[in-house]
Coordinates of C-alpha atoms and ligand atoms in Angstrom, one line a residue:
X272 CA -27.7 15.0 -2.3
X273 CA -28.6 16.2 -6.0
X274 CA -25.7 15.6 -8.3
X275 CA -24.7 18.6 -10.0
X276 CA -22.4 18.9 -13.5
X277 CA -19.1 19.0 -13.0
X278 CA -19.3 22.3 -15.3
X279 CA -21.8 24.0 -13.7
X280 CA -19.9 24.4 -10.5
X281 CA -15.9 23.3 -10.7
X282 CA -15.3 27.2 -12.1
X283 CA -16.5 28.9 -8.7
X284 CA -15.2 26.0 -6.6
X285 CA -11.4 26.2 -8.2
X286 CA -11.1 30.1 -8.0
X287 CA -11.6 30.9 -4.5
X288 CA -8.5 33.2 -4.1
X289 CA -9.3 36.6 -1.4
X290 CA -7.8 39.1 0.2
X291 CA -7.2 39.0 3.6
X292 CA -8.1 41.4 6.3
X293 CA -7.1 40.7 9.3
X294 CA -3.4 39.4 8.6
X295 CA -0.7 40.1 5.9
X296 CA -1.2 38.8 2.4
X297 CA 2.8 37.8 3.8
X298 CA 2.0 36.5 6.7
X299 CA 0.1 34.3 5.2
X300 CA 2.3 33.3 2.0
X301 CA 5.8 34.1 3.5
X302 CA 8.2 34.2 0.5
X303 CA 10.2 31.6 2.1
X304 CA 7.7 29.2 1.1
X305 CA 6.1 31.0 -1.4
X306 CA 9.1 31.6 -3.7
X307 CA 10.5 34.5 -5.0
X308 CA 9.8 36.2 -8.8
X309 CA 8.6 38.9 -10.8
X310 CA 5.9 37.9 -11.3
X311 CA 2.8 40.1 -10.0
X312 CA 0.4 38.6 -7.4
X313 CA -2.3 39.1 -9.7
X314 CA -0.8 37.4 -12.2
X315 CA -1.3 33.9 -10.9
X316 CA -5.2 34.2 -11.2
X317 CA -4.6 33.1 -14.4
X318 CA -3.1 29.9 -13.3
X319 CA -5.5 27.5 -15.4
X320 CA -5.0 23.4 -15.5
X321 CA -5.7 22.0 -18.6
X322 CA -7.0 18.7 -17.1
X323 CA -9.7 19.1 -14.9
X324 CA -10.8 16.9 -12.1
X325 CA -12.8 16.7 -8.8
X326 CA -12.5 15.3 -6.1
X327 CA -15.2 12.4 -6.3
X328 CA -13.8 11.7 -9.6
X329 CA -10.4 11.6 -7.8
X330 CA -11.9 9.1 -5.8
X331 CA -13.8 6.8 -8.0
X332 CA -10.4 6.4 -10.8
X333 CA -7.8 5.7 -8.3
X334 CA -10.0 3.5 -6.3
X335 CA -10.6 1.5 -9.5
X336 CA -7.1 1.8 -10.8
X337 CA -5.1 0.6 -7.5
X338 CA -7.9 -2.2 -7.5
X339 CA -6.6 -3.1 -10.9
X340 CA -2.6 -2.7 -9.8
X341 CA -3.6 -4.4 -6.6
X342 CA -5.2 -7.4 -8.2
X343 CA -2.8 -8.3 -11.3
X344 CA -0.5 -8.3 -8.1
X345 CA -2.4 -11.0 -6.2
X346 CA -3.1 -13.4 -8.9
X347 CA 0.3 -13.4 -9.5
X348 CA 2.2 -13.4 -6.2
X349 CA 1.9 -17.2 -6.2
X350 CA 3.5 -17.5 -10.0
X351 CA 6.9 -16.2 -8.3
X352 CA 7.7 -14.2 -11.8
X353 CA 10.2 -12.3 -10.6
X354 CA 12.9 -15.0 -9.9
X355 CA 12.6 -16.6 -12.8
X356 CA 12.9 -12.6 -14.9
X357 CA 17.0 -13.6 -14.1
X358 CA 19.1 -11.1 -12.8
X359 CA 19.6 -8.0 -14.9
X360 CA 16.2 -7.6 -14.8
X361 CA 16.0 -8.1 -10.6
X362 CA 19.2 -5.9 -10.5
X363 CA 16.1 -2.8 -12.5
X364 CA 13.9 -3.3 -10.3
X365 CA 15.9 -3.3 -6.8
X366 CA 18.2 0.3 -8.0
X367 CA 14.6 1.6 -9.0
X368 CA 12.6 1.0 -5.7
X369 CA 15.7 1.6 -4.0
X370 CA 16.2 5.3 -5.9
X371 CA 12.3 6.0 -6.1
X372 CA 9.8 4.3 -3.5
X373 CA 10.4 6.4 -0.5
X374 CA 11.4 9.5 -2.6
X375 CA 7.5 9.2 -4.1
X376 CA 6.8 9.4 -0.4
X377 CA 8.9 12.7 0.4
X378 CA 7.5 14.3 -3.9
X379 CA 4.1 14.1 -1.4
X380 CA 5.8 16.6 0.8
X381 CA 6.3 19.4 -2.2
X382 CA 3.0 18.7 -3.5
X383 CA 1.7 19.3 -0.2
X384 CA 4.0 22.4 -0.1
X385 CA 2.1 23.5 -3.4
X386 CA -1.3 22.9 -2.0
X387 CA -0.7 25.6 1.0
X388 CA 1.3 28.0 -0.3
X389 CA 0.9 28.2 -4.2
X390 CA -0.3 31.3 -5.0
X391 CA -3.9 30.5 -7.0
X392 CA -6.3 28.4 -5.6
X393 CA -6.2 26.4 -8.7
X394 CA -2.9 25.5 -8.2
X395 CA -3.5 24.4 -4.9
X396 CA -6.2 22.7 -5.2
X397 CA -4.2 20.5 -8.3
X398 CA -1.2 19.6 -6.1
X399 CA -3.8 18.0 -3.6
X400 CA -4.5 15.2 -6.2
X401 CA -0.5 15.3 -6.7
X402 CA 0.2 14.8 -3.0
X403 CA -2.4 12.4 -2.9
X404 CA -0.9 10.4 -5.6
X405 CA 3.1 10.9 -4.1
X406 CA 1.3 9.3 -1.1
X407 CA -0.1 6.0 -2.8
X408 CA 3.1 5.8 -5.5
X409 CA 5.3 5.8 -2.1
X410 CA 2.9 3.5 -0.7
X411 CA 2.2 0.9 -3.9
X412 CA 5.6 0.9 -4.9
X413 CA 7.0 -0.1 -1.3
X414 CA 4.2 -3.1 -1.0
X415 CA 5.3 -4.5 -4.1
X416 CA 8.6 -5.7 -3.3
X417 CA 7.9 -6.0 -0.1
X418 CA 6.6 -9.6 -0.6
X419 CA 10.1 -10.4 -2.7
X420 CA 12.2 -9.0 0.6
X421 CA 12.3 -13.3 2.3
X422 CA 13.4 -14.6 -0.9
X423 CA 16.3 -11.7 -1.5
X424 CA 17.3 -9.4 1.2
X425 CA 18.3 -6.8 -1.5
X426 CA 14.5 -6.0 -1.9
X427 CA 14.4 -4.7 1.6
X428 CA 16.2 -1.5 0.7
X429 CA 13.3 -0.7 -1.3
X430 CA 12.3 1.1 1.9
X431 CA 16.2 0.8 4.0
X432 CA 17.9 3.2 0.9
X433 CA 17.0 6.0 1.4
X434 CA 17.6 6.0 5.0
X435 CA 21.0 4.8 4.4
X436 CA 24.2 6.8 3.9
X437 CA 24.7 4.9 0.7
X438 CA 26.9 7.1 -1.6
X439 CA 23.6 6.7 -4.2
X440 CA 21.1 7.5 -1.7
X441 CA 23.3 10.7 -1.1
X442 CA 22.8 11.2 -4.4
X443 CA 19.6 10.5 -5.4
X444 CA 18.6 12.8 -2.0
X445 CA 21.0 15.4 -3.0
X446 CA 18.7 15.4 -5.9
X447 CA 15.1 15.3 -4.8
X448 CA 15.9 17.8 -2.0
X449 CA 17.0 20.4 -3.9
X450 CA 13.9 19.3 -6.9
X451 CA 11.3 19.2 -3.8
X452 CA 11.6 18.8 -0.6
X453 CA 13.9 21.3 -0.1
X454 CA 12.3 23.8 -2.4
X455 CA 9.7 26.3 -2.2
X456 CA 6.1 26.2 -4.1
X457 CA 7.2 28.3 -7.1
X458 CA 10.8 26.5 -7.5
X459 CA 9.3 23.0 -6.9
X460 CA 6.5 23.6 -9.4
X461 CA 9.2 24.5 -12.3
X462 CA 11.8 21.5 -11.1
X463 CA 9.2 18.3 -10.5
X464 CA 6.6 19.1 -12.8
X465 CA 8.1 20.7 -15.6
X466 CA 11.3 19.3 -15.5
X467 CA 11.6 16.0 -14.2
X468 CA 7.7 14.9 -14.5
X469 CA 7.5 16.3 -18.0
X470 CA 10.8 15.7 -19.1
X471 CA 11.7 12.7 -17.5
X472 CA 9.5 10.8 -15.4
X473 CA 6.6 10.4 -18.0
X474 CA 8.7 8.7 -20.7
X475 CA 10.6 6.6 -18.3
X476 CA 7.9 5.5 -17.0
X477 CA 6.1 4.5 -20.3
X478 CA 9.3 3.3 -21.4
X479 CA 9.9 0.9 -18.3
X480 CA 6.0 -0.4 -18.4
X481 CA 6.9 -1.3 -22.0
X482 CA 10.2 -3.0 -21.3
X483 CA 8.3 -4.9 -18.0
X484 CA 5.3 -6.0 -20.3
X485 CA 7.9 -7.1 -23.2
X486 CA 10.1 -8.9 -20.9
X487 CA 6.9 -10.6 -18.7
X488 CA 6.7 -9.3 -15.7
X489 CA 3.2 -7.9 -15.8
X490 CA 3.2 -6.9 -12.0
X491 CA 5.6 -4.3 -12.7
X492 CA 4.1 -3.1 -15.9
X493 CA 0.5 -2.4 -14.3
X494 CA 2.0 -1.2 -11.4
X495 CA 4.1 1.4 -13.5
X496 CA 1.4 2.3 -16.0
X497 CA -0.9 2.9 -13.2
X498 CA 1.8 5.5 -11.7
X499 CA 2.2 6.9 -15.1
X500 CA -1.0 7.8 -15.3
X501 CA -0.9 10.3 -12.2
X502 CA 1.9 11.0 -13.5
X503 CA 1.1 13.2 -16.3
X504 CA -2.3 14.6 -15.0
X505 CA -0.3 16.0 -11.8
X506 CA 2.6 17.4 -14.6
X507 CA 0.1 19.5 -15.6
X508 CA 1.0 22.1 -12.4
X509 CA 3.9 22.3 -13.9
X510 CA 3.4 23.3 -17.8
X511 CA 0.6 26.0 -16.1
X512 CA 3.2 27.3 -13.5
X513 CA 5.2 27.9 -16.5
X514 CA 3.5 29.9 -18.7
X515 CA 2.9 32.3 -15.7
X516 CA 6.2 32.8 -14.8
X517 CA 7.5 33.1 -19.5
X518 CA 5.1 35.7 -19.2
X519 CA 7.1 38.3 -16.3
X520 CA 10.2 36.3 -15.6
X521 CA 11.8 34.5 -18.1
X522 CA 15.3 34.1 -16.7
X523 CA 14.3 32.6 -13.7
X524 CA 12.3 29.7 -16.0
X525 CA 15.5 29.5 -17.6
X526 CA 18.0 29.0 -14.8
X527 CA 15.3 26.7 -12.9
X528 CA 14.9 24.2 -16.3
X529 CA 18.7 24.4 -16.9
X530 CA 19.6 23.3 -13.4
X531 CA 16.8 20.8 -13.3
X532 CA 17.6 19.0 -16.5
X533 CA 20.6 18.7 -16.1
X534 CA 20.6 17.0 -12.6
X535 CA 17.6 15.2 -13.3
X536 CA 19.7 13.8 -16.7
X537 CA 22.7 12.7 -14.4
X538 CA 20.5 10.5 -12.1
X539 CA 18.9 9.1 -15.4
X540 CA 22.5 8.3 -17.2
X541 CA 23.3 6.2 -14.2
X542 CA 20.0 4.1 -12.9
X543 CA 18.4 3.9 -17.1
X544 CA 21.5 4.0 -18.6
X545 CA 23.3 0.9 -17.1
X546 CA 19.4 -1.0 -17.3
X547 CA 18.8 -0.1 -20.6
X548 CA 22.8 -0.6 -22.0
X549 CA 23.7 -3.3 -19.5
X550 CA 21.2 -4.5 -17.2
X551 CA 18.3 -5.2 -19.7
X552 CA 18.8 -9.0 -21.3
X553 CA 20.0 -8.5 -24.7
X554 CA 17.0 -10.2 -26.0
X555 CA 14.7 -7.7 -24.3
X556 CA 16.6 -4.6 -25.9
X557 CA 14.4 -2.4 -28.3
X558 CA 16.8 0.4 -28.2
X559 CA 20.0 1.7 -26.8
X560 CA 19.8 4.5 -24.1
X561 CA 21.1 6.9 -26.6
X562 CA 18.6 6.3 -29.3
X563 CA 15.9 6.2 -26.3
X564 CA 17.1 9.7 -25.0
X565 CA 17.4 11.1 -28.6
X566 CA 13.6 9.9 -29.6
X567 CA 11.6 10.6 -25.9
X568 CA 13.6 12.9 -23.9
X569 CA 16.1 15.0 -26.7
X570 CA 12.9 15.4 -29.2
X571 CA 10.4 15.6 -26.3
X572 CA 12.1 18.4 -24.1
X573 CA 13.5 20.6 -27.0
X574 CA 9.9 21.0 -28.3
X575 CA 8.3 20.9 -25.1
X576 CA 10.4 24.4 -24.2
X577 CA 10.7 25.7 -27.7
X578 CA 7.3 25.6 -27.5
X579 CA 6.9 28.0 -24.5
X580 CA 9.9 30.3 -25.7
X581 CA 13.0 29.4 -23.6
X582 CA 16.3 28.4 -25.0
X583 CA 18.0 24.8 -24.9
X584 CA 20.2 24.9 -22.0
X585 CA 23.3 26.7 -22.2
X586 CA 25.4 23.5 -21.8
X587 CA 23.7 21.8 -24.7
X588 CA 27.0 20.7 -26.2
X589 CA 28.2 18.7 -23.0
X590 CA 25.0 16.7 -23.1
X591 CA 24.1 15.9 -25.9
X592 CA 28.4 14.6 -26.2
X593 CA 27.0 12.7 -22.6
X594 CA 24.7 10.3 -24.7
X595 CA 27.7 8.5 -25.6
X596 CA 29.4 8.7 -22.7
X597 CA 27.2 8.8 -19.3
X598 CA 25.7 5.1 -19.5
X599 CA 28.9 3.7 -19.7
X600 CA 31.2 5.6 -17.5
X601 CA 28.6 5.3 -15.0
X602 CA 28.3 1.5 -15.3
X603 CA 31.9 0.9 -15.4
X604 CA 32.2 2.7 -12.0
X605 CA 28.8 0.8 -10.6
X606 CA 30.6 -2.7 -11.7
X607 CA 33.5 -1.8 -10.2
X608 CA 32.5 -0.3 -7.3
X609 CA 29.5 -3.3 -6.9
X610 CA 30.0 -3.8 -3.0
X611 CA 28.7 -0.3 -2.5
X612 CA 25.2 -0.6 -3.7
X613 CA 22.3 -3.2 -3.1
X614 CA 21.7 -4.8 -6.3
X615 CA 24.0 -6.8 -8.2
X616 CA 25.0 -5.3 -11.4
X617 CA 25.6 -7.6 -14.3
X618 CA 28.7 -6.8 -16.2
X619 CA 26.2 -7.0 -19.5
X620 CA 29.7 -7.7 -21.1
X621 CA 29.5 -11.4 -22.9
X622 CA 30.8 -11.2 -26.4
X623 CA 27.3 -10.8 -28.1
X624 CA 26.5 -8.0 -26.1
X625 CA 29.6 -6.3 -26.7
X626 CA 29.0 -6.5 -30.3
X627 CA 25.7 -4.9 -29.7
X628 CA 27.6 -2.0 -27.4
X629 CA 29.8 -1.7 -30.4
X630 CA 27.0 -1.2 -33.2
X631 CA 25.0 1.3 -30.7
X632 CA 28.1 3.4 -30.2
X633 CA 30.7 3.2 -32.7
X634 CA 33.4 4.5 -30.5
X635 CA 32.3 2.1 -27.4
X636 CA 35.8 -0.3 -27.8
X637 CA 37.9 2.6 -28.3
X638 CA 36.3 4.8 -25.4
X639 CA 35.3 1.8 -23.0
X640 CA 36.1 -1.4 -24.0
X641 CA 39.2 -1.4 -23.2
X642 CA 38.8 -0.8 -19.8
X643 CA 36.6 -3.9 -19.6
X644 CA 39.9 -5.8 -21.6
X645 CA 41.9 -5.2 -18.2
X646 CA 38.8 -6.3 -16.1
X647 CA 38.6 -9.9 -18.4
X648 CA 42.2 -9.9 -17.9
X649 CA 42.4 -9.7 -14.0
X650 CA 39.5 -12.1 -14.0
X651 CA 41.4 -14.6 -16.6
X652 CA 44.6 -14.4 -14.5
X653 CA 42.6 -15.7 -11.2
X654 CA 43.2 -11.9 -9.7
X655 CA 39.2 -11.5 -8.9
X656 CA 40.6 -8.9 -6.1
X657 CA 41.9 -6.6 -8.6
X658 CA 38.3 -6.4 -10.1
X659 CA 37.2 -4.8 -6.9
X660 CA 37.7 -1.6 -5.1
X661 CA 40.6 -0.9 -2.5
X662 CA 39.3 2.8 -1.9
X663 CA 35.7 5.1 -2.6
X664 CA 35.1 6.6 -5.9
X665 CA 35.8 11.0 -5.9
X666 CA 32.4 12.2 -6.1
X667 CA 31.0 15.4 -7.1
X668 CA 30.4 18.2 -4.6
X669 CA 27.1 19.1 -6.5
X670 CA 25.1 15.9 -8.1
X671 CA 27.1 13.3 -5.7
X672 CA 27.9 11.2 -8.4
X673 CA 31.5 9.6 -9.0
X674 CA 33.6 11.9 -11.2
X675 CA 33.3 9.8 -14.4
X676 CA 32.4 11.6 -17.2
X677 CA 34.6 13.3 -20.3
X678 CA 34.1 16.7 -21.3
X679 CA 33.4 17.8 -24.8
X680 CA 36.2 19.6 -25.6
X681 CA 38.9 18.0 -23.9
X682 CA 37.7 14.2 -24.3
X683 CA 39.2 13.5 -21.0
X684 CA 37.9 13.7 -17.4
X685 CA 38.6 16.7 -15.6
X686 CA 37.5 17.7 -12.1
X687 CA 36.6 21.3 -11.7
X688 CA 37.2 22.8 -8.3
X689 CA 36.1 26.0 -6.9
X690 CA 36.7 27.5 -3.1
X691 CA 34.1 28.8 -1.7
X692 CA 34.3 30.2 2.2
X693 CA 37.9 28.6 2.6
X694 CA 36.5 25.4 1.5
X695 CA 38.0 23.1 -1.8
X696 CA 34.7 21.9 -3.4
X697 CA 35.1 19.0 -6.3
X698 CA 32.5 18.8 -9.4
X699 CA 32.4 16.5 -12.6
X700 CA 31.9 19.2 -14.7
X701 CA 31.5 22.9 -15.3
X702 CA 28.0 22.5 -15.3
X703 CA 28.0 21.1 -11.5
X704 CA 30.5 23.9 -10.9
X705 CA 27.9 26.4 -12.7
X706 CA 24.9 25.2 -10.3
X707 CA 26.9 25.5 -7.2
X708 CA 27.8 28.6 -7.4
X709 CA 24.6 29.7 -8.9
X710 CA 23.6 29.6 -4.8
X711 CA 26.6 28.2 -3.0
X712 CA 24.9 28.9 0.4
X713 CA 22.7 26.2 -1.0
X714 CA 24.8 23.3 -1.4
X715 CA 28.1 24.2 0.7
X716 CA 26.8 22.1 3.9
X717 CA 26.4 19.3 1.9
X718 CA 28.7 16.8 2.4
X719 CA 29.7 13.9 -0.2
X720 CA 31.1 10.3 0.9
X721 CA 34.7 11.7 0.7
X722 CA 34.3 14.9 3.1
X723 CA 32.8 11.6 5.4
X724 CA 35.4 9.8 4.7
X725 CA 38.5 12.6 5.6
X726 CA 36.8 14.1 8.0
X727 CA 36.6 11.3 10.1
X728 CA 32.5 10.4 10.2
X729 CA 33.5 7.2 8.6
X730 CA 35.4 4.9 11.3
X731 CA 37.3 2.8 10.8
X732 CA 38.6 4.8 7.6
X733 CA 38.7 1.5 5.7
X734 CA 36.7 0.3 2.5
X735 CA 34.4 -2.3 5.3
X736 CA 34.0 1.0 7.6
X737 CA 32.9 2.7 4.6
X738 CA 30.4 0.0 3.9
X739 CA 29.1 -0.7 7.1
X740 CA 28.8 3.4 7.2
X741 CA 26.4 3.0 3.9
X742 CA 24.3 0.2 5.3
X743 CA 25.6 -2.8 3.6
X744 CA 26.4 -5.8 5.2
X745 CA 28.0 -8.9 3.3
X746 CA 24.6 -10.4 3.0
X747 CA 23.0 -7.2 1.0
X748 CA 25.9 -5.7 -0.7
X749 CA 26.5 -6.1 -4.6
X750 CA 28.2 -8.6 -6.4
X751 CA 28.7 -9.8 -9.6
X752 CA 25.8 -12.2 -10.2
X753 CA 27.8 -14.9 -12.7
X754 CA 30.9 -13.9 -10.8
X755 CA 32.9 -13.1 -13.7
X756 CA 32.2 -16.5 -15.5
X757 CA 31.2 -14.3 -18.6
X758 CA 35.3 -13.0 -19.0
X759 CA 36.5 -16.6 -19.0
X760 CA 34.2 -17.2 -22.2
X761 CA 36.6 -14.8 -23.9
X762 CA 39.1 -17.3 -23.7
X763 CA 37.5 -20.1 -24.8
X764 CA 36.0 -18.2 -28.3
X765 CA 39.5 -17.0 -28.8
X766 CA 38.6 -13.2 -29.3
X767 CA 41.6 -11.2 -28.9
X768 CA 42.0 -9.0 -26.0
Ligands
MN848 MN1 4.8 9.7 -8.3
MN849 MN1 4.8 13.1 -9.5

């Protein structure tokens, strides 16, 4: 078969859009699936991906870059790296295959969506490669801890969370339903790509291959750089979508980003935040989570959408106030609340790393610390049960995430509520509140732990009925992996609590 250039056929290969003759242009692209916007069919021939690619090229780079994943992988299965990376490091890499491994699997799904019923051929055509990459990201990043599941049951919900009831399954679902599998072509093309893959995923990912490489655990770092790589030449879908929709409607590009971000940087506060602030040995820390989200994400993002003419979100104020704030008052609440997840979360609280907390975030004592004092406290007196819940965390009706975080102009934590068809909903903040009721049709059915939990789903209605509800048995469930030996060293150094 003679080998043509790439160049002098991919043009008249991408564009391959038609009119139909037989059957509805809408029967064929319902709006449903299609999405809904100003802009004119037409329009979206000029969908254009800066990258290109073909399939045979597809082919030949993934089969060589899995190969090299694959193989780093095999020569060091034997070396048993990961127990001896201590547990902050395990606690990283369980919460992140928990939170992402099977949802790579379901981003296949809205790729796939994309691939039918975008509305250029060149579109479609992209999200092929993207599905094809959800479905080897799922697929990679299930196989890799799948060999660490005989030595530590905890690895096994690599594949069991998201089929669990866990309050941060619920979450990280309520999430990457709305983002994409729940979303049509046009929405999902403006929340995964743009948002989350361009504003998030890319820089977490090059951020967490740096940590694994600095840190030693090389089979996590090739494995995530690998990923990364898809990564951004899938994004692209997004960035083109974009510029499309700027051009005849930008106030649906607005209210798509703004609702994106912002759920997309609640999950973020709590799975990087604690691993970069907490979780991560102190040694290993480069930078704080704040000074990471200022320098890849703040910088990133504001240029990234300055650049194609919308405005910061509307709630810029309450975030950027979060980067002192989320990491913490979502890690407290983890700690806490440690039998209801499957890793175990290090307190990250020995006296050196509190002075580090402290240097980070100059108000840390003052906000935080001092709701660690009464945890050292409980755990100096011998009361380990007071250091552990009785009852489930209030969650939010919108991002499912316990009700945790201070508002900017109040400094305090205030629920928001808003009735909507004669039911109380509960959010963290008015931007939750402002996303609900954006679409409230969208979100009312959802139910968080709590509606569970009084509405009788949850049986007994205990704390153990609630965990067996999420999953967790006593063998899996979180704990606190030096078991509170790091308050009793307060004692002995004689710092004043
Ligand atoms: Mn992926
Ligand atoms: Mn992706």
């Amino acid at each position: 078969m003679p080998k043509l250039k790439r160049e002098d056929w991919y043009s008249i290969a991408q564009k391959v859009n038609w009119s139909f003759s037989y059957v509805d242009h809408e029967d064929v692209f319902p709006k449903e699936m299609v999405g809904e916007s100003k802009v004119p069919l037409e329009a979206w021939e000029q969908w254009d991906e800066p990258y290109k690619m073909t399939y045979r090229e597809y082919v030949e780079i993934q089969r060589d870059k899995d190969g090299g994943a694959y193989a780093v992988k095999s020569a060091l299965s034997k070396a048993k790296i990961t127990e001896k990376l201590g547990q902050g490091w395990n606690s990283i890499l369980k919460a992140h295959y928990g939170a992402i491994a099977v949802n790579e699997y379901f981003a296949s799904i809205g790729e796939a969506r994309m691939a039918r019923f975008g509305l250029d051929s060149a579109w479609r055509n992209t999200a092929v490669f993207g599905s094809l990459d959800e479905v080897r990201h799922g697929q990679m990043q299930l196989y890799f801890p799948h060999e660490l599941v005989k030595e530590d049951i905890q690895y096994d919900w690599a594949h069991k969370a998201m089929h669990t009831e866990d309050w941060a399954s619920i979450a990280a679902r309520a999430l990457f339903d709305d983002m994409f599998t729940g979303a049509n072509a046009l929405d999902m093309a403006i929340q995964l790509p743009y948002s989350f893959e361009t504003g998030f995923t890319n820089l977490q990912f090059l951020g967490m291959a740096a940590d694994a490489m600095n840190i030693g655990d090389y089979n996590f770092s090739s494995l995530i750089s690998s990923i990364q790589t898809d990564e951004s030449r899938h994004a692209q879908i997004g960035e083109a979508t974009i510029q499309i929709l700027m051009q005849h409607d930008k106030e649906k590009a607005q209210f798509l980003v703004d609702k994106m971000f912002w759920k997309a940087w609640r999950i973020f506060g709590l799975l990087t935040g604690a691993s970069m602030d907490y979780y991560t040995p102190l040694e290993h820390r480069n930078m704080s989570f704040k000074e990471f989200m200022d320098e890849w994400i703040i910088n990133q993002f504001m240029q990234n959408i300055e650049g194609i003419g919308l405005k910061k979100p509307w709630y810029w104020d309450q975030f950027i106030y979060e980067q002192d704030h989320a990491s913490h008052a979502l890690h407290l609440g983890v700690y806490f609340w440690r039998p209801t997840i499957w890793w175990n979360p290090p307190a990250g609280m020995s006296i050196e790393e509190r002075h580090w907390l402290a240097t980070k975030y100059p108000k840390w004592e003052e906000d935080y610390g001092r709701y660690w004092d009464v945890i050292i406290q409980n755990y100096q007196n011998g009361s380990v049960e007071k250091t552990l819940p009785q009852t489930l965390p209030v969650v939010c009706a919108c991002d499912q995430l316990p009700i945790c975080i201070p508002d900017v102009k109040s400094g305090k934590v205030e629920p928001r509520t808003s009735t909507y068809k004669g039911k109380k909903f509960h959010f963290c903040s008015d931007v939750c509140q402002w996303i609900f009721e954006s679409e409230p049709d969208r979100f009312a059915g959802q139910q968080t732990i709590i509606d569970r939990f009084l509405g009788g789903v949850i049986q007994p209605p205990t704390l153990e009925g609630a965990l067996a509800y999420m999953g967790l048995t006593p063998h899996d469930m979180g704990k606190d992996p030096e078991n509170g030996a790091w308050a009793l060293a307060y004692k002995n150094k004689n710092i004043a609590i």
